[in-house]
Every structure is written in structure tokens, then in C-alpha cells.
PDB file of C-alpha atoms in Angstrom:
ATOM      1  CA  MET A 286     -64.708  13.355  99.073  1.00 70.00           C
ATOM      2  CA  TYR A 287     -64.599  11.006  95.450  1.00 80.00           C
ATOM      3  CA  ARG A 288     -66.851  13.454  94.005  1.00 83.00           C
ATOM      4  CA  PHE A 289     -63.867  15.167  92.285  1.00 85.00           C
ATOM      5  CA  LEU A 290     -63.719  12.241  89.181  1.00 85.00           C
ATOM      6  CA  LEU A 291     -66.597  13.065  88.097  1.00 87.00           C
ATOM      7  CA  THR A 292     -65.094  16.545  87.458  1.00 89.00           C
ATOM      8  CA  ARG A 293     -64.173  16.928  84.202  1.00 91.00           C
ATOM      9  CA  GLN A 294     -60.348  16.982  84.359  1.00 91.00           C
ATOM     10  CA  TRP A 295     -60.266  13.886  85.432  1.00 89.00           C
ATOM     11  CA  VAL A 296     -63.455  12.092  83.355  1.00 92.00           C
ATOM     12  CA  ILE A 297     -60.792  12.746  81.012  1.00 93.00           C
ATOM     13  CA  LEU A 298     -58.095  11.325  82.435  1.00 92.00           C
ATOM     14  CA  THR A 299     -59.718   8.777  83.484  1.00 92.00           C
ATOM     15  CA  LEU A 300     -60.704   7.866  79.634  1.00 94.00           C
ATOM     16  CA  ILE A 301     -57.301   8.540  78.782  1.00 94.00           C
ATOM     17  CA  GLY A 302     -55.522   5.648  80.931  1.00 93.00           C
ATOM     18  CA  LEU A 303     -58.430   3.500  79.831  1.00 94.00           C
ATOM     19  CA  VAL A 304     -57.351   3.599  75.755  1.00 95.00           C
ATOM     20  CA  LEU A 305     -53.720   3.326  77.053  1.00 95.00           C
ATOM     21  CA  ILE A 306     -53.795   0.590  78.693  1.00 95.00           C
ATOM     22  CA  PRO A 307     -55.317  -2.189  75.901  1.00 95.00           C
ATOM     23  CA  THR A 308     -52.987   0.160  73.128  1.00 96.00           C
ATOM     24  CA  MET A 309     -50.038  -0.442  75.079  1.00 96.00           C
ATOM     25  CA  ILE A 310     -51.319  -4.752  76.284  1.00 96.00           C
ATOM     26  CA  GLU A 311     -51.410  -5.103  71.879  1.00 97.00           C
ATOM     27  CA  LEU A 312     -48.646  -3.431  71.006  1.00 96.00           C
ATOM     28  CA  GLY A 313     -46.124  -5.680  73.489  1.00 96.00           C
ATOM     29  CA  PHE A 314     -48.540  -8.376  71.819  1.00 96.00           C
ATOM     30  CA  TRP A 315     -47.727  -7.065  67.977  1.00 96.00           C
ATOM     31  CA  GLN A 316     -43.325  -7.776  69.809  1.00 96.00           C
ATOM     32  CA  LEU A 317     -43.717 -10.293  70.914  1.00 96.00           C
ATOM     33  CA  HIS A 318     -44.636 -11.370  67.550  1.00 96.00           C
ATOM     34  CA  ARG A 319     -42.262  -9.833  65.801  1.00 95.00           C
ATOM     35  CA  HIS A 320     -39.460 -11.817  68.225  1.00 95.00           C
ATOM     36  CA  GLU A 321     -41.236 -15.771  67.701  1.00 95.00           C
ATOM     37  CA  HIS A 322     -40.991 -14.484  63.989  1.00 92.00           C
ATOM     38  CA  ARG A 323     -37.365 -13.234  64.496  1.00 91.00           C
ATOM     39  CA  VAL A 324     -36.237 -16.394  65.902  1.00 93.00           C
ATOM     40  CA  ALA A 325     -38.307 -18.705  63.672  1.00 90.00           C
ATOM     41  CA  GLN A 326     -36.621 -17.068  60.648  1.00 88.00           C
ATOM     42  CA  ASN A 327     -33.654 -17.896  62.127  1.00 91.00           C
ATOM     43  CA  ALA A 328     -34.169 -21.168  62.831  1.00 90.00           C
ATOM     44  CA  GLU A 329     -34.771 -22.020  59.717  1.00 90.00           C
ATOM     45  CA  ILE A 330     -32.155 -19.550  58.029  1.00 88.00           C
ATOM     46  CA  SER A 331     -29.611 -22.048  60.325  1.00 91.00           C
ATOM     47  CA  LYS A 332     -31.050 -25.226  59.092  1.00 90.00           C
ATOM     48  CA  ALA A 333     -30.982 -24.305  55.097  1.00 89.00           C
ATOM     49  CA  LEU A 334     -27.500 -23.012  55.785  1.00 90.00           C
ATOM     50  CA  ASP A 335     -26.772 -26.538  57.878  1.00 89.00           C
ATOM     51  CA  ALA A 336     -28.040 -28.670  54.911  1.00 90.00           C
ATOM     52  CA  LYS A 337     -25.698 -30.709  52.756  1.00 93.00           C
ATOM     53  CA  PRO A 338     -25.749 -29.432  49.172  1.00 95.00           C
ATOM     54  CA  VAL A 339     -27.700 -31.021  46.487  1.00 96.00           C
ATOM     55  CA  PRO A 340     -27.803 -30.732  42.514  1.00 97.00           C
ATOM     56  CA  ALA A 341     -29.527 -27.159  41.901  1.00 97.00           C
ATOM     57  CA  GLU A 342     -31.314 -29.181  39.645  1.00 96.00           C
ATOM     58  CA  GLN A 343     -33.204 -30.618  42.077  1.00 95.00           C
ATOM     59  CA  LEU A 344     -34.119 -27.253  43.906  1.00 95.00           C
ATOM     60  CA  THR A 345     -34.771 -25.066  40.608  1.00 97.00           C
ATOM     61  CA  SER A 346     -35.847 -24.861  37.252  1.00 97.00           C
ATOM     62  CA  PRO A 347     -36.500 -22.403  34.426  1.00 96.00           C
ATOM     63  CA  GLY A 348     -38.742 -19.862  35.496  1.00 94.00           C
ATOM     64  CA  HIS A 349     -39.405 -21.651  39.110  1.00 96.00           C
ATOM     65  CA  SER A 350     -39.806 -18.755  41.707  1.00 95.00           C
ATOM     66  CA  VAL A 351     -37.421 -20.116  44.744  1.00 95.00           C
ATOM     67  CA  SER A 352     -39.761 -20.006  47.992  1.00 91.00           C
ATOM     68  CA  LYS A 353     -38.729 -18.776  51.129  1.00 86.00           C
ATOM     69  CA  SER A 354     -38.015 -22.557  52.499  1.00 87.00           C
ATOM     70  CA  GLU A 355     -35.454 -22.930  49.062  1.00 93.00           C
ATOM     71  CA  ARG A 356     -33.795 -19.319  50.404  1.00 94.00           C
ATOM     72  CA  TYR A 357     -30.128 -20.287  51.724  1.00 95.00           C
ATOM     73  CA  ARG A 358     -30.265 -23.654  50.389  1.00 96.00           C
ATOM     74  CA  ARG A 359     -27.085 -24.512  50.137  1.00 95.00           C
ATOM     75  CA  VAL A 360     -26.314 -26.332  45.998  1.00 97.00           C
ATOM     76  CA  SER A 361     -24.287 -27.037  43.936  1.00 97.00           C
ATOM     77  CA  ALA A 362     -24.066 -27.278  39.835  1.00 97.00           C
ATOM     78  CA  GLN A 363     -21.174 -28.731  36.990  1.00 97.00           C
ATOM     79  CA  GLY A 364     -19.914 -26.436  34.632  1.00 97.00           C
ATOM     80  CA  THR A 365     -18.259 -24.197  33.154  1.00 97.00           C
ATOM     81  CA  TYR A 366     -18.251 -19.640  33.768  1.00 97.00           C
ATOM     82  CA  ASP A 367     -19.400 -17.538  30.866  1.00 96.00           C
ATOM     83  CA  THR A 368     -17.656 -14.525  31.313  1.00 95.00           C
ATOM     84  CA  LYS A 369     -18.791 -12.936  28.122  1.00 95.00           C
ATOM     85  CA  HIS A 370     -22.380 -12.280  29.115  1.00 96.00           C
ATOM     86  CA  GLU A 371     -20.501 -10.998  32.723  1.00 97.00           C
ATOM     87  CA  VAL A 372     -22.777  -8.513  34.532  1.00 97.00           C
ATOM     88  CA  VAL A 373     -22.626  -5.925  37.843  1.00 96.00           C
ATOM     89  CA  VAL A 374     -25.072  -5.325  40.184  1.00 96.00           C
ATOM     90  CA  ARG A 375     -24.690  -1.804  41.272  1.00 94.00           C
ATOM     91  CA  ARG A 376     -25.321  -0.176  44.531  1.00 91.00           C
ATOM     92  CA  ARG A 377     -23.507  -2.835  46.438  1.00 94.00           C
ATOM     93  CA  THR A 378     -21.968  -2.368  49.835  1.00 92.00           C
ATOM     94  CA  ASN A 379     -19.306  -5.146  51.421  1.00 92.00           C
ATOM     95  CA  SER A 380     -19.609  -6.176  55.298  1.00 87.00           C
ATOM     96  CA  ASP A 381     -17.296  -2.466  55.714  1.00 89.00           C
ATOM     97  CA  GLU A 382     -20.257  -0.384  53.857  1.00 89.00           C
ATOM     98  CA  GLU A 383     -18.251   0.390  50.869  1.00 92.00           C
ATOM     99  CA  ILE A 384     -19.916   0.441  48.138  1.00 91.00           C
ATOM    100  CA  GLY A 385     -18.955  -1.389  45.164  1.00 93.00           C
ATOM    101  CA  PHE A 386     -20.843  -3.990  43.039  1.00 95.00           C
ATOM    102  CA  HIS A 387     -21.835  -7.395  42.943  1.00 97.00           C
ATOM    103  CA  VAL A 388     -20.434  -9.902  39.843  1.00 97.00           C
ATOM    104  CA  LEU A 389     -23.187 -12.096  38.882  1.00 98.00           C
ATOM    105  CA  THR A 390     -21.254 -14.419  35.978  1.00 97.00           C
ATOM    106  CA  PRO A 391     -23.052 -17.527  34.446  1.00 98.00           C
ATOM    107  CA  PHE A 392     -22.899 -20.337  34.690  1.00 98.00           C
ATOM    108  CA  VAL A 393     -23.228 -22.671  32.267  1.00 98.00           C
ATOM    109  CA  LEU A 394     -24.116 -26.508  34.039  1.00 97.00           C
ATOM    110  CA  ASP A 395     -23.489 -29.862  31.812  1.00 93.00           C
ATOM    111  CA  ASP A 396     -26.904 -29.718  29.660  1.00 94.00           C
ATOM    112  CA  GLY A 397     -26.947 -25.880  28.920  1.00 95.00           C
ATOM    113  CA  LYS A 398     -29.159 -24.626  31.238  1.00 97.00           C
ATOM    114  CA  VAL A 399     -27.657 -21.463  33.233  1.00 98.00           C
ATOM    115  CA  LEU A 400     -27.275 -21.090  36.959  1.00 98.00           C
ATOM    116  CA  LEU A 401     -26.229 -17.211  37.401  1.00 98.00           C
ATOM    117  CA  VAL A 402     -23.980 -17.417  39.979  1.00 98.00           C
ATOM    118  CA  ASN A 403     -23.057 -14.243  42.288  1.00 98.00           C
ATOM    119  CA  ARG A 404     -19.519 -14.135  42.816  1.00 97.00           C
ATOM    120  CA  GLY A 405     -19.229 -11.721  44.615  1.00 96.00           C
ATOM    121  CA  TRP A 406     -18.241  -8.082  45.878  1.00 96.00           C
ATOM    122  CA  ILE A 407     -15.870  -5.908  44.073  1.00 95.00           C
ATOM    123  CA  PRO A 408     -15.376  -1.791  44.872  1.00 93.00           C
ATOM    124  CA  ALA A 409     -16.072   0.463  42.143  1.00 87.00           C
ATOM    125  CA  ASN A 410     -12.566   0.597  40.574  1.00 79.00           C
ATOM    126  CA  GLY A 411     -13.123   3.809  37.979  1.00 77.00           C
ATOM    127  CA  PRO A 412     -16.770   5.340  36.480  1.00 80.00           C
ATOM    128  CA  GLN A 413     -20.185   4.585  37.211  1.00 77.00           C
ATOM    129  CA  THR A 414     -20.927   4.574  33.518  1.00 80.00           C
ATOM    130  CA  ALA A 415     -17.446   1.703  32.572  1.00 84.00           C
ATOM    131  CA  PHE A 416     -17.557  -1.976  32.992  1.00 88.00           C
ATOM    132  CA  PRO A 417     -15.411  -1.823  35.627  1.00 90.00           C
ATOM    133  CA  LYS A 418     -12.626  -4.439  36.249  1.00 91.00           C
ATOM    134  CA  ILE A 419     -13.686  -7.984  37.461  1.00 92.00           C
ATOM    135  CA  PRO A 420     -11.077 -11.144  38.662  1.00 91.00           C
ATOM    136  CA  ALA A 421     -11.679 -13.354  36.324  1.00 93.00           C
ATOM    137  CA  PRO A 422     -12.883 -16.555  36.994  1.00 94.00           C
ATOM    138  CA  PRO A 423     -11.228 -20.394  37.085  1.00 92.00           C
ATOM    139  CA  LYS A 424     -11.579 -21.524  33.091  1.00 92.00           C
ATOM    140  CA  GLY A 425     -12.609 -24.686  32.459  1.00 93.00           C
ATOM    141  CA  GLU A 426     -14.843 -27.318  34.401  1.00 95.00           C
ATOM    142  CA  ASN A 427     -16.018 -26.590  37.686  1.00 95.00           C
ATOM    143  CA  THR A 428     -17.662 -27.442  40.490  1.00 96.00           C
ATOM    144  CA  VAL A 429     -19.952 -24.989  42.428  1.00 97.00           C
ATOM    145  CA  THR A 430     -21.755 -24.125  45.805  1.00 97.00           C
ATOM    146  CA  GLY A 431     -23.824 -21.193  47.188  1.00 96.00           C
ATOM    147  CA  ARG A 432     -26.577 -20.041  48.576  1.00 97.00           C
ATOM    148  CA  MET A 433     -29.988 -20.565  46.730  1.00 97.00           C
ATOM    149  CA  MET A 434     -31.798 -16.799  46.676  1.00 97.00           C
ATOM    150  CA  THR A 435     -35.157 -16.000  45.406  1.00 96.00           C
ATOM    151  CA  ASP A 436     -35.072 -12.883  42.597  1.00 96.00           C
ATOM    152  CA  GLU A 437     -34.925  -9.705  43.585  1.00 96.00           C
ATOM    153  CA  THR A 438     -37.832  -7.334  43.574  1.00 93.00           C
ATOM    154  CA  SER A 439     -38.465  -3.883  44.120  1.00 92.00           C
ATOM    155  CA  ALA A 440     -40.996  -4.172  46.380  1.00 90.00           C
ATOM    156  CA  GLU A 441     -38.798  -6.829  48.501  1.00 86.00           C
ATOM    157  CA  SER A 442     -35.357  -5.240  48.049  1.00 87.00           C
ATOM    158  CA  GLY A 443     -36.516  -1.807  48.163  1.00 88.00           C
ATOM    159  CA  ILE A 444     -34.447  -0.791  45.441  1.00 89.00           C
ATOM    160  CA  LYS A 445     -35.941   1.425  42.482  1.00 89.00           C
ATOM    161  CA  ASN A 446     -34.811  -0.852  38.907  1.00 88.00           C
ATOM    162  CA  LEU A 447     -33.864   1.961  37.049  1.00 86.00           C
ATOM    163  CA  GLN A 448     -33.908   1.625  33.086  1.00 86.00           C
ATOM    164  CA  GLY A 449     -31.033   3.296  30.421  1.00 88.00           C
ATOM    165  CA  LEU A 450     -28.284   1.795  32.530  1.00 92.00           C
ATOM    166  CA  PRO A 451     -24.699   1.495  31.248  1.00 91.00           C
ATOM    167  CA  ASP A 452     -23.873  -1.760  29.389  1.00 91.00           C
ATOM    168  CA  ARG A 453     -24.094  -4.786  31.167  1.00 93.00           C
ATOM    169  CA  GLN A 454     -24.883  -3.198  34.052  1.00 95.00           C
ATOM    170  CA  ILE A 455     -28.282  -3.899  35.986  1.00 96.00           C
ATOM    171  CA  MET A 456     -29.730  -3.107  39.158  1.00 96.00           C
ATOM    172  CA  LEU A 457     -31.563  -5.932  40.200  1.00 97.00           C
ATOM    173  CA  ILE A 458     -30.968  -9.307  40.046  1.00 97.00           C
ATOM    174  CA  SER A 459     -33.743 -11.293  37.407  1.00 96.00           C
ATOM    175  CA  SER A 460     -33.500 -14.775  36.540  1.00 97.00           C
ATOM    176  CA  GLY A 461     -36.414 -14.132  33.819  1.00 95.00           C
ATOM    177  CA  GLN A 462     -34.925 -10.701  32.554  1.00 94.00           C
ATOM    178  CA  GLN A 463     -31.277 -12.449  31.860  1.00 96.00           C
ATOM    179  CA  ALA A 464     -32.279 -15.616  30.589  1.00 96.00           C
ATOM    180  CA  HIS A 465     -34.074 -12.808  27.985  1.00 94.00           C
ATOM    181  CA  SER A 466     -30.606 -11.285  27.621  1.00 93.00           C
ATOM    182  CA  LEU A 467     -28.407 -14.589  27.283  1.00 95.00           C
ATOM    183  CA  GLY A 468     -31.356 -16.329  24.699  1.00 95.00           C
ATOM    184  CA  LYS A 469     -31.341 -20.009  27.102  1.00 95.00           C
ATOM    185  CA  GLU A 470     -32.822 -21.253  30.210  1.00 97.00           C
ATOM    186  CA  VAL A 471     -31.979 -19.981  33.499  1.00 97.00           C
ATOM    187  CA  LEU A 472     -32.945 -21.208  36.716  1.00 98.00           C
ATOM    188  CA  GLY A 473     -35.518 -19.667  39.283  1.00 97.00           C
ATOM    189  CA  GLY A 474     -32.709 -17.554  41.040  1.00 97.00           C
ATOM    190  CA  TYR A 475     -29.661 -17.319  42.026  1.00 98.00           C
ATOM    191  CA  ILE A 476     -26.964 -18.050  43.823  1.00 98.00           C
ATOM    192  CA  GLU A 477     -24.492 -16.577  45.830  1.00 97.00           C
ATOM    193  CA  LEU A 478     -20.742 -18.606  45.913  1.00 97.00           C
ATOM    194  CA  THR A 479     -19.113 -20.147  49.588  1.00 95.00           C
ATOM    195  CA  SER A 480     -16.763 -21.857  46.948  1.00 94.00           C
ATOM    196  CA  PRO A 481     -14.540 -22.755  45.507  1.00 94.00           C
ATOM    197  CA  LYS A 482     -13.153 -19.127  47.219  1.00 90.00           C
ATOM    198  CA  PRO A 483     -11.543 -17.068  45.115  1.00 88.00           C
ATOM    199  CA  ALA A 484      -7.484 -17.604  46.124  1.00 81.00           C
ATOM    200  CA  ASP A 485      -6.682 -13.418  45.914  1.00 83.00           C
ATOM    201  CA  GLY A 486     -10.032 -12.892  48.027  1.00 78.00           C
ATOM    202  CA  SER A 487     -11.273 -11.275  45.115  1.00 85.00           C
ATOM    203  CA  PRO A 488     -14.535 -10.804  44.655  1.00 95.00           C
ATOM    204  CA  GLN A 489     -15.823 -10.879  48.109  1.00 95.00           C
ATOM    205  CA  VAL A 490     -17.236 -13.568  48.857  1.00 94.00           C
ATOM    206  CA  ILE A 491     -20.242 -12.362  50.424  1.00 94.00           C
ATOM    207  CA  GLY A 492     -21.268 -13.515  54.190  1.00 91.00           C
ATOM    208  CA  GLU A 493     -23.455 -15.555  55.503  1.00 90.00           C
ATOM    209  CA  PRO A 494     -26.804 -14.055  56.841  1.00 89.00           C
ATOM    210  CA  GLU A 495     -27.000 -13.065  59.945  1.00 85.00           C
ATOM    211  CA  HIS A 496     -29.582 -15.928  61.887  1.00 82.00           C
ATOM    212  CA  SER A 497     -28.104 -15.316  65.258  1.00 82.00           C
ATOM    213  CA  ASP A 498     -29.179 -12.080  66.503  1.00 86.00           C
ATOM    214  CA  ILE A 499     -33.151 -11.803  68.045  1.00 89.00           C
ATOM    215  CA  GLY A 500     -33.023  -8.004  68.133  1.00 90.00           C
ATOM    216  CA  PRO A 501     -34.301  -6.171  70.822  1.00 93.00           C
ATOM    217  CA  HIS A 502     -38.364  -6.681  70.173  1.00 94.00           C
ATOM    218  CA  MET A 503     -38.446  -9.144  73.572  1.00 94.00           C
ATOM    219  CA  ALA A 504     -37.493  -6.619  75.314  1.00 95.00           C
ATOM    220  CA  TYR A 505     -39.808  -3.830  74.236  1.00 95.00           C
ATOM    221  CA  ALA A 506     -42.387  -6.162  74.561  1.00 96.00           C
ATOM    222  CA  VAL A 507     -41.322  -6.060  78.752  1.00 96.00           C
ATOM    223  CA  GLN A 508     -41.467  -2.386  78.124  1.00 96.00           C
ATOM    224  CA  TRP A 509     -44.692  -1.456  76.792  1.00 96.00           C
ATOM    225  CA  TRP A 510     -46.441  -4.556  79.783  1.00 95.00           C
ATOM    226  CA  LEU A 511     -44.756  -2.266  82.583  1.00 95.00           C
ATOM    227  CA  PHE A 512     -45.773   0.980  81.012  1.00 94.00           C
ATOM    228  CA  CYS A 513     -49.231  -0.680  80.930  1.00 96.00           C
ATOM    229  CA  ALA A 514     -49.035  -1.614  84.242  1.00 94.00           C
ATOM    230  CA  GLY A 515     -47.807   1.995  85.211  1.00 94.00           C
ATOM    231  CA  VAL A 516     -50.962   3.687  84.165  1.00 94.00           C
ATOM    232  CA  PRO A 517     -52.634   2.193  87.103  1.00 93.00           C
ATOM    233  CA  ILE A 518     -50.681   2.353  89.133  1.00 94.00           C
ATOM    234  CA  GLY A 519     -49.803   6.305  88.349  1.00 93.00           C
ATOM    235  CA  TRP A 520     -53.932   6.333  88.582  1.00 92.00           C
ATOM    236  CA  VAL A 521     -54.197   5.221  92.182  1.00 93.00           C
ATOM    237  CA  VAL A 522     -51.510   7.088  93.326  1.00 93.00           C
ATOM    238  CA  LEU A 523     -52.498  10.116  91.974  1.00 91.00           C
ATOM    239  CA  VAL A 524     -56.628  10.034  93.432  1.00 91.00           C
ATOM    240  CA  ARG A 525     -54.650   9.569  96.646  1.00 91.00           C
ATOM    241  CA  ARG A 526     -52.637  12.333  96.204  1.00 90.00           C
ATOM    242  CA  GLU A 527     -55.979  14.976  95.460  1.00 87.00           C
ATOM    243  CA  VAL A 528     -57.606  13.036  97.958  1.00 87.00           C
ATOM    244  CA  LYS A 529     -55.055  14.250 101.440  1.00 87.00           C
ATOM    245  CA  ASP A 530     -54.895  17.607  99.604  1.00 83.00           C
ATOM    246  CA  ARG A 531     -58.444  17.906 100.052  1.00 81.00           C
ATOM    247  CA  ARG A 532     -58.364  16.973 103.467  1.00 84.00           C
ATOM    248  CA  ALA A 533     -55.251  19.391 103.986  1.00 83.00           C
ATOM    249  CA  ALA A 534     -57.787  22.174 102.566  1.00 81.00           C
ATOM    250  CA  ALA A 535     -60.621  21.124 104.945  1.00 79.00           C
ATOM    251  CA  ALA A 536     -58.902  21.144 107.432  1.00 82.00           C
ATOM    252  CA  GLU A 537     -57.088  24.161 107.142  1.00 82.00           C
ATOM    253  CA  ALA A 538     -60.234  25.577 106.523  1.00 81.00           C
ATOM    254  CA  THR A 539     -62.319  24.913 109.400  1.00 82.00           C
ATOM    255  CA  ALA A 540     -59.646  25.282 112.150  1.00 74.00           C
ATOM    256  CA  PRO A 541     -59.871  27.957 114.757  1.00 72.00           C
ATOM    257  CA  GLU A 542     -58.778  31.008 113.862  1.00 61.00           C
ATOM    258  CA  ALA A 543     -55.730  31.528 116.959  1.00 54.00           C
ATOM    259  CA  ALA A 544     -56.116  33.840 119.957  1.00 54.00           C
ATOM    260  CA  PRO A 545     -54.862  37.727 119.838  1.00 59.00           C
ATOM    261  CA  ALA A 546     -52.040  37.962 122.140  1.00 59.00           C
ATOM    262  CA  SER A 547     -52.228  39.615 125.771  1.00 55.00           C
ATOM    263  CA  VAL A 548     -50.887  42.827 125.578  1.00 50.00           C
TER     264      VAL A 548
END
């Protein structure tokens, strides 16, 4: 009765099922690993944000590459803003997905080194070729606090570093590039300003990175494993249905013909 399993159609169907099972198991574990990575990343970000601020020069130095474990750490520094060498970062969005600029201002420390400060977002209030109007930072000696960030690259951000831009406009924030432009020692990375916040709300201070959402990866993992369990169950259901149909056809073929009705 089960010799039909050796037919071409059923052999192909069985092989497809045997391939799908390990594939779906692997896809489930892939999503599980993504879930675990997201959870660990959220915990790392939360730990960095909750840590007390440390002096910027304790965490970074000229030429230093900010590591993932150092990213989002809160740092503080004392110095003065150098607005003459302020630049804007093009094609940046705020929390409402409006396109504008990030304001990158050199912050000259007491020892003469420079810390790059991303003061926040401003709207594109004019033609892209013109330098926008930027609210001035506090004058004189200041203490700033912000989140430590890594230098931006095209590979990490997906933003193409265009050349030939208007004066004092950039695409990516790079401490190395700014050190070359300023001719000064610039601390590696930059900070996203958190305090003091602008009195009039402009530039708009960049919000904290998302670190509470774990994403749908665990649900996707369970989904793949349920699909995997459904393959053999579906195969058994199809086999039983085929056997039932074949038995019904055989019974019908061997049943005696009905006697003719008498006149």
C-alpha cells in the first residue's frame, strides 16, 4: 500500500521536506542569535548611559579610535566653543524625520586640545549651498556633558562621503578629518551634547539611542521552528490522505456490480 512513496512525485516531495527541516532549524537559531545580540547591545547601551560622567580625556585622546564599549559613555569637559570653525553635517533628520543639519562645533579644552561637540539638529533654513543660520552656543568658559560617539564611516553609516561640498559642510563626522582642517590636536570620536541644553531648544539636542526595544527576532525564531515542526506533520497528513484515497479506489474497483432491476 505504501509503494507509492517510491514514485518520482513522492520522492521529490520527501526530499524537499528533508531539506526544509534543517534549513528552518538553522534560520530559527539565526534569529535567536540576533535576539541575544540585541538584548546584549541594549544592556551595554543602558550601562553606558547610566554610568557617571568621566573627563573626556580619560576616555579618549588625539588619534584614539572609540571602541564599542566606550560608545555612549557620558563624558564631561571644560573649555570654550570655537564657532569660527563650526561646521554642519548634511542630510540629518530629527525625531520627526525632518531633514536638516547637525551642528558640529569644536570645543577647545583648557589644555588646548579640541573635543568635537555635536550640539544637535537644526532645520535646513535656506539653500543647500549656503551655510545655515546657527544659534550661538554659550560664550566663555563652559562645562559640557555628552555621549561619546565613534567617528562615522561610510561602511558603518551607509552615508556616502561626497566631495566638493560647500564651505563648512560635511557628510560624515571624522575627528581625523577635523584635526587636519583645524591644524590642532583633536580627541578621537566626538560627543553628542546632553547638557547644558539650549535655552530656546535650538539646536535640538539628539535623543538617547533606543535601548528598550528587543525587536521581533525571538518571535521569528519560534515561527521558524513551528514551520519546521509542521513539515513532518504535513508529510504524514498527506501520506495518510493518499493511503485513504488509494484504499477507497481499490474498494470501488473490487465491489460487485449491482444486479439489474426486475421488470
